[in-house]
Tab-separated table of N, CA, C and O in Angstrom:
chain	number	residue	atom	x	y	z
A	727	LYS	N	-17.270	192.258	60.283
A	727	LYS	CA	-16.059	191.465	60.130
A	727	LYS	C	-16.156	190.150	60.868
A	727	LYS	O	-15.484	189.111	60.349
A	728	ALA	N	-16.682	190.194	62.075
A	728	ALA	CA	-16.833	188.984	62.924
A	728	ALA	C	-17.736	187.951	62.143
A	728	ALA	O	-17.551	186.732	62.143
A	729	ALA	N	-18.833	188.355	61.570
A	729	ALA	CA	-19.691	187.513	60.795
A	729	ALA	C	-19.032	186.792	59.678
A	729	ALA	O	-19.185	185.693	59.289
A	730	ALA	N	-18.150	187.544	59.012
A	730	ALA	CA	-17.382	187.117	57.713
A	730	ALA	C	-16.291	186.097	58.280
A	730	ALA	O	-16.127	185.089	57.698
A	731	TYR	N	-15.803	186.343	59.440
A	731	TYR	CA	-14.760	185.288	60.073
A	731	TYR	C	-15.529	184.137	60.363
A	731	TYR	O	-15.035	183.099	60.059
A	732	TYR	N	-16.737	184.306	60.976
A	732	TYR	CA	-17.553	183.084	61.293
A	732	TYR	C	-17.795	182.256	59.919
A	732	TYR	O	-17.647	181.002	59.907
A	733	GLN	N	-18.149	182.877	58.866
A	733	GLN	CA	-18.449	182.291	57.538
A	733	GLN	C	-17.220	181.671	56.942
A	733	GLN	O	-17.371	180.360	56.330
A	734	ALA	N	-16.041	182.264	57.136
A	734	ALA	CA	-14.843	181.717	56.493
A	734	ALA	C	-14.287	180.506	57.342
A	734	ALA	O	-13.701	179.696	56.771
A	735	ASN	N	-14.437	180.623	58.565
A	735	ASN	CA	-13.790	179.726	59.520
A	735	ASN	C	-14.551	178.701	60.214
A	735	ASN	O	-14.009	177.822	60.870
A	736	GLY	N	-15.781	178.881	60.206
A	736	GLY	CA	-16.725	177.988	60.858
A	736	GLY	C	-16.944	178.457	62.209
A	736	GLY	O	-16.421	179.271	62.886
A	737	LYS	N	-17.927	177.770	62.876
A	737	LYS	CA	-18.486	178.168	64.251
A	737	LYS	C	-17.426	177.918	65.369
A	737	LYS	O	-17.138	178.826	66.175
A	738	ASP	N	-16.811	176.804	65.423
A	738	ASP	CA	-15.891	176.364	66.465
A	738	ASP	C	-14.782	177.415	66.570
A	738	ASP	O	-14.356	177.789	67.550
A	739	LYS	N	-14.144	177.576	65.414
A	739	LYS	CA	-12.971	178.388	65.382
A	739	LYS	C	-13.315	179.918	65.759
A	739	LYS	O	-12.604	180.683	66.340
A	740	ALA	N	-14.448	180.439	65.177
A	740	ALA	CA	-14.983	181.604	65.470
A	740	ALA	C	-15.279	181.905	66.955
A	740	ALA	O	-14.902	182.884	67.549
A	741	LEU	N	-16.045	180.957	67.521
A	741	LEU	CA	-16.210	180.990	68.934
A	741	LEU	C	-14.954	180.990	69.789
A	741	LEU	O	-14.787	181.736	70.891
A	742	LYS	N	-13.979	180.264	69.434
A	742	LYS	CA	-12.771	180.213	70.163
A	742	LYS	C	-11.987	181.517	70.035
A	742	LYS	O	-11.506	182.171	71.049
A	743	GLU	N	-12.095	182.166	68.792
A	743	GLU	CA	-11.443	183.563	68.697
A	743	GLU	C	-12.261	184.619	69.486
A	743	GLU	O	-11.656	185.327	70.189
A	744	PHE	N	-13.618	184.605	69.419
A	744	PHE	CA	-14.308	185.533	70.079
A	744	PHE	C	-14.288	185.454	71.556
A	744	PHE	O	-14.358	186.529	72.200
A	745	ASN	N	-13.972	184.237	72.127
A	745	ASN	CA	-13.733	184.141	73.479
A	745	ASN	C	-12.300	184.487	74.057
A	745	ASN	O	-12.107	184.531	75.323
A	746	THR	N	-11.410	184.590	72.982
A	746	THR	CA	-9.964	184.984	73.291
A	746	THR	C	-9.901	186.360	73.872
A	746	THR	O	-10.230	187.336	73.073
A	747	PRO	N	-9.357	186.674	75.058
A	747	PRO	CA	-9.152	188.127	75.455
A	747	PRO	C	-8.243	188.805	74.412
A	747	PRO	O	-7.428	188.211	73.807
A	748	ASN	N	-8.565	190.045	74.160
A	748	ASN	CA	-7.875	190.884	73.268
A	748	ASN	C	-7.682	190.320	71.858
A	748	ASN	O	-6.634	190.247	71.160
A	749	ASN	N	-8.642	189.634	71.491
A	749	ASN	CA	-8.718	189.081	70.144
A	749	ASN	C	-8.801	190.124	69.041
A	749	ASN	O	-8.944	191.277	69.343
A	750	GLN	N	-8.925	189.758	67.685
A	750	GLN	CA	-8.859	190.723	66.724
A	750	GLN	C	-10.175	191.518	66.553
A	750	GLN	O	-10.214	192.548	65.968
A	751	PHE	N	-11.199	191.194	67.399
A	751	PHE	CA	-12.448	191.751	67.400
A	751	PHE	C	-12.676	192.612	68.666
A	751	PHE	O	-13.922	192.893	68.967
A	752	VAL	N	-11.617	192.874	69.402
A	752	VAL	CA	-11.598	193.706	70.612
A	752	VAL	C	-10.928	195.027	70.120
A	752	VAL	O	-9.708	194.973	69.806
A	753	LYS	N	-11.584	196.060	70.237
A	753	LYS	CA	-11.038	197.333	70.022
A	753	LYS	C	-11.300	198.273	71.089
A	753	LYS	O	-12.487	199.012	71.052
A	754	GLY	N	-10.501	198.478	72.033
A	754	GLY	CA	-10.759	199.416	73.199
A	754	GLY	C	-11.925	198.924	73.932
A	754	GLY	O	-11.984	197.777	74.428
A	755	GLY	N	-12.964	199.715	74.123
A	755	GLY	CA	-14.102	199.315	74.826
A	755	GLY	C	-15.174	198.530	73.935
A	755	GLY	O	-16.148	198.046	74.599
A	756	LEU	N	-14.833	198.326	72.620
A	756	LEU	CA	-15.726	197.509	71.933
A	756	LEU	C	-15.364	196.176	71.695
A	756	LEU	O	-14.111	195.948	71.611
A	757	TYR	N	-16.071	195.235	71.689
A	757	TYR	CA	-15.713	193.802	71.588
A	757	TYR	C	-16.959	193.065	71.114
A	757	TYR	O	-18.028	193.322	71.339
A	758	VAL	N	-16.678	191.947	70.365
A	758	VAL	CA	-17.788	191.051	69.957
A	758	VAL	C	-17.953	189.985	70.927
A	758	VAL	O	-17.207	189.460	71.559
A	759	PHE	N	-19.312	189.699	71.269
A	759	PHE	CA	-19.817	188.658	71.955
A	759	PHE	C	-20.895	188.040	71.310
A	759	PHE	O	-21.297	188.361	70.229
A	760	ALA	N	-21.387	186.849	71.708
A	760	ALA	CA	-22.315	186.020	71.047
A	760	ALA	C	-23.249	185.259	71.764
A	760	ALA	O	-22.901	184.909	72.983
A	761	TYR	N	-24.389	185.092	71.326
A	761	TYR	CA	-25.447	184.275	72.034
A	761	TYR	C	-25.866	183.039	71.074
A	761	TYR	O	-25.768	183.204	69.877
A	762	ASP	N	-26.409	182.072	71.649
A	762	ASP	CA	-27.022	181.035	70.900
A	762	ASP	C	-28.477	181.481	70.748
A	762	ASP	O	-28.771	182.522	71.343
A	763	MET	N	-29.287	180.655	69.928
A	763	MET	CA	-30.619	181.192	69.568
A	763	MET	C	-31.540	181.049	70.868
A	763	MET	O	-32.772	181.610	70.778
A	764	SER	N	-31.072	180.518	71.950
A	764	SER	CA	-31.895	180.553	73.170
A	764	SER	C	-31.574	181.526	74.098
A	764	SER	O	-32.347	181.885	75.088
A	765	GLY	N	-30.459	182.428	73.820
A	765	GLY	CA	-30.178	183.459	74.599
A	765	GLY	C	-29.169	183.145	75.611
A	765	GLY	O	-28.735	184.129	76.491
A	766	THR	N	-28.423	182.212	75.374
A	766	THR	CA	-27.265	181.910	76.275
A	766	THR	C	-26.053	182.385	75.642
A	766	THR	O	-25.783	182.240	74.464
A	767	ILE	N	-25.248	183.015	76.408
A	767	ILE	CA	-23.980	183.624	76.085
A	767	ILE	C	-23.024	182.549	75.693
A	767	ILE	O	-22.764	181.671	76.611
A	768	ILE	N	-22.501	182.547	74.522
A	768	ILE	CA	-21.528	181.536	74.127
A	768	ILE	C	-20.114	182.024	73.884
A	768	ILE	O	-19.267	181.356	73.659
A	769	ALA	N	-20.058	183.329	73.788
A	769	ALA	CA	-18.698	184.047	73.529
A	769	ALA	C	-18.758	185.372	74.316
A	769	ALA	O	-19.611	186.080	74.077
A	770	HIS	N	-17.660	185.619	74.994
A	770	HIS	CA	-17.539	187.006	75.663
A	770	HIS	C	-15.897	186.990	76.000
A	770	HIS	O	-15.455	186.300	77.022
A	771	PRO	N	-15.342	187.832	75.395
A	771	PRO	CA	-13.825	188.005	75.593
A	771	PRO	C	-13.428	188.704	76.861
A	771	PRO	O	-12.235	188.603	77.297
A	772	VAL	N	-14.306	189.499	77.491
A	772	VAL	CA	-13.969	190.338	78.630
A	772	VAL	C	-14.490	189.794	79.837
A	772	VAL	O	-13.782	189.848	80.859
A	773	ASN	N	-15.598	189.007	79.898
A	773	ASN	CA	-16.073	188.365	81.159
A	773	ASN	C	-16.456	186.849	81.005
A	773	ASN	O	-17.576	186.577	80.737
A	774	LYS	N	-15.417	186.057	81.150
A	774	LYS	CA	-15.659	184.622	80.888
A	774	LYS	C	-16.783	184.014	81.807
A	774	LYS	O	-17.331	183.013	81.511
A	775	LYS	N	-17.071	184.570	82.947
A	775	LYS	CA	-18.105	184.062	83.933
A	775	LYS	C	-19.491	184.025	83.219
A	775	LYS	O	-20.302	183.374	83.692
A	776	LEU	N	-19.755	184.915	82.230
A	776	LEU	CA	-21.033	184.976	81.667
A	776	LEU	C	-21.282	183.750	80.652
A	776	LEU	O	-22.376	183.436	80.394
A	777	VAL	N	-20.291	183.341	80.110
A	777	VAL	CA	-20.352	182.280	79.116
A	777	VAL	C	-21.144	181.002	79.727
A	777	VAL	O	-20.783	180.634	80.745
A	778	GLY	N	-22.105	180.674	79.017
A	778	GLY	CA	-22.897	179.434	79.386
A	778	GLY	C	-24.116	179.806	80.206
A	778	GLY	O	-24.891	178.917	80.587
A	779	ILE	N	-24.267	181.100	80.458
A	779	ILE	CA	-25.484	181.535	81.198
A	779	ILE	C	-26.560	182.000	80.211
A	779	ILE	O	-26.247	182.767	79.442
A	780	ASN	N	-27.762	181.606	80.411
A	780	ASN	CA	-28.890	182.113	79.703
A	780	ASN	C	-29.484	183.263	80.427
A	780	ASN	O	-30.041	183.095	81.525
A	781	PHE	N	-29.449	184.447	79.762
A	781	PHE	CA	-29.990	185.602	80.383
A	781	PHE	C	-31.251	186.294	79.825
A	781	PHE	O	-31.627	187.410	79.871
A	782	SER	N	-31.935	185.362	78.967
A	782	SER	CA	-32.964	185.767	78.092
A	782	SER	C	-34.077	186.335	78.845
A	782	SER	O	-34.901	187.172	78.414
A	783	LYS	N	-34.310	185.900	80.210
A	783	LYS	CA	-35.388	186.449	81.040
A	783	LYS	C	-34.978	187.493	82.083
A	783	LYS	O	-35.609	187.736	83.021
A	784	THR	N	-33.696	187.831	81.875
A	784	THR	CA	-33.063	188.930	82.855
A	784	THR	C	-33.222	190.235	82.189
A	784	THR	O	-32.673	190.610	81.133
A	785	PRO	N	-34.046	191.143	82.767
A	785	PRO	CA	-34.291	192.464	82.216
A	785	PRO	C	-33.300	193.425	82.583
A	785	PRO	O	-32.436	193.176	83.498
A	786	ASP	N	-33.111	194.550	81.837
A	786	ASP	CA	-32.301	195.713	82.256
A	786	ASP	C	-32.999	196.449	83.461
A	786	ASP	O	-34.080	196.085	83.914
A	787	VAL	N	-32.579	197.516	83.927
A	787	VAL	CA	-33.001	198.219	85.118
A	787	VAL	C	-34.511	198.778	84.821
A	787	VAL	O	-35.210	198.994	85.691
A	788	ASP	N	-34.889	198.958	83.452
A	788	ASP	CA	-36.174	199.369	83.272
A	788	ASP	C	-37.103	198.228	82.869
A	788	ASP	O	-38.212	198.518	82.548
A	789	GLY	N	-36.733	197.130	83.067
A	789	GLY	CA	-37.598	195.931	82.832
A	789	GLY	C	-37.597	195.420	81.359
A	789	GLY	O	-38.275	194.504	81.032
A	790	LYS	N	-36.707	195.934	80.528
A	790	LYS	CA	-36.604	195.544	79.179
A	790	LYS	C	-35.860	194.172	79.069
A	790	LYS	O	-34.768	194.102	79.552
A	791	LEU	N	-36.453	193.273	78.413
A	791	LEU	CA	-35.927	191.947	78.099
A	791	LEU	C	-34.973	192.140	76.848
A	791	LEU	O	-35.342	191.392	75.818
A	792	PHE	N	-33.998	192.836	76.901
A	792	PHE	CA	-33.252	193.214	75.788
A	792	PHE	C	-32.530	191.918	75.049
A	792	PHE	O	-32.420	191.946	73.839
A	793	ARG	N	-32.152	191.032	75.787
A	793	ARG	CA	-31.542	189.901	75.224
A	793	ARG	C	-32.557	189.069	74.378
A	793	ARG	O	-32.352	188.572	73.211
A	794	LYS	N	-33.736	188.936	74.846
A	794	LYS	CA	-34.900	188.371	74.192
A	794	LYS	C	-35.199	189.106	72.914
A	794	LYS	O	-35.442	188.480	71.795
A	795	ASP	N	-35.123	190.476	72.965
A	795	ASP	CA	-35.290	191.367	71.723
A	795	ASP	C	-34.173	191.114	70.760
A	795	ASP	O	-34.477	191.225	69.584
A	796	ILE	N	-32.942	190.819	71.269
A	796	ILE	CA	-31.779	190.488	70.370
A	796	ILE	C	-31.959	189.335	69.697
A	796	ILE	O	-31.936	189.259	68.271
A	797	ILE	N	-32.450	188.247	70.243
A	797	ILE	CA	-32.787	186.952	69.611
A	797	ILE	C	-33.863	186.987	68.723
A	797	ILE	O	-33.829	186.496	67.502
A	798	GLU	N	-35.026	187.751	69.108
A	798	GLU	CA	-36.174	187.855	68.251
A	798	GLU	C	-35.726	188.710	66.918
A	798	GLU	O	-36.257	188.279	65.959
A	799	LEU	N	-35.040	189.617	67.043
A	799	LEU	CA	-34.635	190.531	65.968
A	799	LEU	C	-33.825	189.839	65.067
A	799	LEU	O	-33.964	189.712	63.691
A	800	ALA	N	-32.788	188.900	65.583
A	800	ALA	CA	-32.097	188.082	64.694
A	800	ALA	C	-32.760	187.090	64.009
A	800	ALA	O	-32.531	186.931	62.793
A	801	GLN	N	-33.703	186.531	64.553
A	801	GLN	CA	-34.563	185.461	63.973
A	801	GLN	C	-35.435	185.971	62.779
A	801	GLN	O	-35.751	185.554	61.796
A	802	LYS	N	-36.010	187.412	63.084
A	802	LYS	CA	-36.953	188.008	62.215
A	802	LYS	C	-36.318	188.728	61.086
A	802	LYS	O	-36.604	188.515	59.902
A	803	SER	N	-35.241	189.462	61.407
A	803	SER	CA	-34.514	190.292	60.413
A	803	SER	C	-33.088	189.941	59.978
A	803	SER	O	-32.584	190.471	58.903
A	804	GLY	N	-32.453	189.074	60.825
A	804	GLY	CA	-31.007	188.794	60.518
A	804	GLY	C	-29.981	189.706	61.026
A	804	GLY	O	-28.984	189.243	61.438
A	805	ASN	N	-30.354	190.991	61.365
A	805	ASN	CA	-29.530	191.936	61.873
A	805	ASN	C	-30.305	193.091	62.434
A	805	ASN	O	-31.491	193.254	62.051
A	806	GLY	N	-29.584	193.998	63.086
A	806	GLY	CA	-30.215	195.334	63.531
A	806	GLY	C	-29.693	195.735	64.818
A	806	GLY	O	-28.584	195.253	65.218
A	807	TRP	N	-30.403	196.738	65.517
A	807	TRP	CA	-29.950	197.337	66.638
A	807	TRP	C	-30.889	197.183	67.890
A	807	TRP	O	-32.121	197.279	67.446
A	808	VAL	N	-30.375	197.003	69.059
A	808	VAL	CA	-31.212	197.031	70.222
A	808	VAL	C	-30.645	197.891	71.192
A	808	VAL	O	-29.533	197.935	71.582
A	809	ASP	N	-31.498	198.723	71.836
A	809	ASP	CA	-30.991	199.805	72.927
A	809	ASP	C	-31.494	199.259	74.125
A	809	ASP	O	-32.747	198.753	74.287
A	810	TYR	N	-30.676	199.502	75.220
A	810	TYR	CA	-31.137	199.046	76.485
A	810	TYR	C	-30.178	199.794	77.568
A	810	TYR	O	-29.206	200.556	77.003
A	811	LYS	N	-30.383	199.573	78.812
A	811	LYS	CA	-29.361	200.055	79.838
A	811	LYS	C	-28.603	198.942	80.564
A	811	LYS	O	-29.146	197.875	80.745
A	812	TYR	N	-27.376	199.313	80.724
A	812	TYR	CA	-26.491	198.209	81.241
A	812	TYR	C	-25.262	198.833	81.979
A	812	TYR	O	-24.951	200.022	81.697
A	813	LYS	N	-24.749	198.215	82.958
A	813	LYS	CA	-23.567	198.725	83.723
A	813	LYS	C	-22.333	198.861	82.880
A	813	LYS	O	-21.970	197.842	82.438
A	814	ASN	N	-21.909	200.044	82.837
A	814	ASN	CA	-20.577	200.349	82.091
A	814	ASN	C	-19.521	199.894	82.950
A	814	ASN	O	-19.301	200.557	84.049
A	815	PRO	N	-18.611	198.973	82.674
A	815	PRO	CA	-17.592	198.503	83.463
A	815	PRO	C	-16.544	199.731	83.680
A	815	PRO	O	-15.889	199.665	84.699
A	816	ALA	N	-16.397	200.669	82.711
A	816	ALA	CA	-15.462	201.573	82.824
A	816	ALA	C	-15.863	202.665	83.868
A	816	ALA	O	-15.115	203.126	84.716
A	817	SER	N	-17.175	203.044	83.816
A	817	SER	CA	-17.791	204.003	84.817
A	817	SER	C	-18.437	203.523	86.162
A	817	SER	O	-18.398	204.130	87.038
A	818	GLY	N	-18.626	202.252	86.020
A	818	GLY	CA	-19.471	201.625	87.086
A	818	GLY	C	-20.858	202.037	87.256
A	818	GLY	O	-21.510	201.653	88.235
A	819	LYS	N	-21.294	202.813	86.349
A	819	LYS	CA	-22.693	203.260	86.351
A	819	LYS	C	-23.617	202.641	85.212
A	819	LYS	O	-23.247	202.123	84.257
A	820	ILE	N	-24.893	202.591	85.534
A	820	ILE	CA	-25.860	202.125	84.505
A	820	ILE	C	-26.046	203.280	83.467
A	820	ILE	O	-26.258	204.428	83.795
A	821	GLU	N	-25.738	202.876	82.236
A	821	GLU	CA	-25.725	203.794	81.223
A	821	GLU	C	-26.513	203.295	79.942
A	821	GLU	O	-26.738	202.074	79.974
A	822	GLN	N	-26.928	204.179	79.086
A	822	GLN	CA	-27.633	203.677	77.876
A	822	GLN	C	-26.662	202.995	76.902
A	822	GLN	O	-25.549	203.473	76.824
A	823	LYS	N	-26.917	201.936	76.433
A	823	LYS	CA	-26.130	201.143	75.426
A	823	LYS	C	-26.878	200.755	74.238
A	823	LYS	O	-28.176	200.543	74.172
A	824	THR	N	-26.295	200.671	73.155
A	824	THR	CA	-26.915	200.200	71.911
A	824	THR	C	-26.043	198.984	71.360
A	824	THR	O	-24.816	199.122	71.365
A	825	THR	N	-26.544	197.943	70.832
A	825	THR	CA	-25.899	196.828	70.358
A	825	THR	C	-26.323	196.410	68.986
A	825	THR	O	-27.508	196.307	68.701
A	826	TYR	N	-25.433	196.289	68.119
A	826	TYR	CA	-25.627	195.823	66.727
A	826	TYR	C	-25.492	194.246	66.774
A	826	TYR	O	-24.664	193.766	67.329
A	827	LEU	N	-26.349	193.701	66.100
A	827	LEU	CA	-26.474	192.187	66.056
A	827	LEU	C	-26.469	191.682	64.649
A	827	LEU	O	-27.109	192.255	63.798
A	828	GLN	N	-25.820	190.554	64.443
A	828	GLN	CA	-25.913	189.848	63.140
A	828	GLN	C	-25.950	188.459	63.384
A	828	GLN	O	-25.178	187.800	64.013
A	829	LYS	N	-27.034	187.834	62.680
A	829	LYS	CA	-27.269	186.387	62.730
A	829	LYS	C	-26.175	185.758	61.806
A	829	LYS	O	-25.927	186.131	60.817
A	830	ALA	N	-25.596	184.634	62.430
A	830	ALA	CA	-24.559	183.914	61.405
A	830	ALA	C	-24.775	182.553	61.840
A	830	ALA	O	-24.601	181.982	63.041
A	831	GLY	N	-25.228	181.769	60.850
A	831	GLY	CA	-25.521	180.276	61.135
A	831	GLY	C	-26.663	180.267	62.264
A	831	GLY	O	-27.706	180.848	62.142
A	832	ASP	N	-26.287	179.468	63.290
A	832	ASP	CA	-27.320	179.348	64.440
A	832	ASP	C	-26.778	180.148	65.621
A	832	ASP	O	-27.207	179.893	66.773
A	833	ILE	N	-26.049	181.219	65.394
A	833	ILE	CA	-25.654	182.067	66.591
A	833	ILE	C	-25.989	183.511	66.223
A	833	ILE	O	-26.221	183.843	65.078
A	834	VAL	N	-25.826	184.475	67.199
A	834	VAL	CA	-26.049	185.958	66.986
A	834	VAL	C	-24.833	186.563	67.580
A	834	VAL	O	-24.396	186.469	68.749
A	835	ILE	N	-24.074	187.262	66.622
A	835	ILE	CA	-22.903	187.932	66.941
A	835	ILE	C	-23.273	189.430	67.202
A	835	ILE	O	-24.082	190.058	66.527
A	836	CYS	N	-22.725	189.880	68.223
A	836	CYS	CA	-23.178	191.252	68.810
A	836	CYS	C	-21.921	192.087	69.093
A	836	CYS	O	-20.807	191.566	69.464
A	837	CYS	N	-22.180	193.455	69.006
A	837	CYS	CA	-21.029	194.360	69.545
A	837	CYS	C	-21.948	195.550	69.938
A	837	CYS	O	-22.800	196.037	69.218
A	838	GLY	N	-21.594	195.908	71.258
A	838	GLY	CA	-22.445	196.990	71.724
A	838	GLY	C	-21.586	198.219	72.226
A	838	GLY	O	-20.275	198.106	72.372
A	839	ALA	N	-22.102	199.423	72.278
A	839	ALA	CA	-21.482	200.659	72.560
A	839	ALA	C	-22.284	201.481	73.490
A	839	ALA	O	-23.492	201.487	73.300
A	840	TYR	N	-21.609	202.120	74.596
A	840	TYR	CA	-22.450	202.992	75.454
A	840	TYR	C	-22.534	204.427	74.722
A	840	TYR	O	-21.577	204.836	74.006
A	841	LYS	N	-23.663	204.972	74.853
A	841	LYS	CA	-24.030	206.242	74.307
A	841	LYS	C	-23.522	207.390	75.095
A	841	LYS	O	-23.444	207.301	76.158
């Protein structure tokens, strides 16, 4: 849905929507966030402090450069899944997370869920 919204409304309007708290792409603990092709977060409706920061060289607790993997998979396949470990804001614990990604134009739209 988020990729279709991007296609129908353009990048600027899509990023504005994706960055709005409680937007139409936020469903409980699930929400859409986005990276540019360098790995910089360009949309995050839950934690605005992350927007504008490049985390491509920041690994998870096991040393996995998952954001780099997200960008590479987007460039290679256009979509797919990446698994990694991340702090769950609900539990405060490091947990297994899986993120679906979809390349749209020159951005990567993502949505992740804790397993």
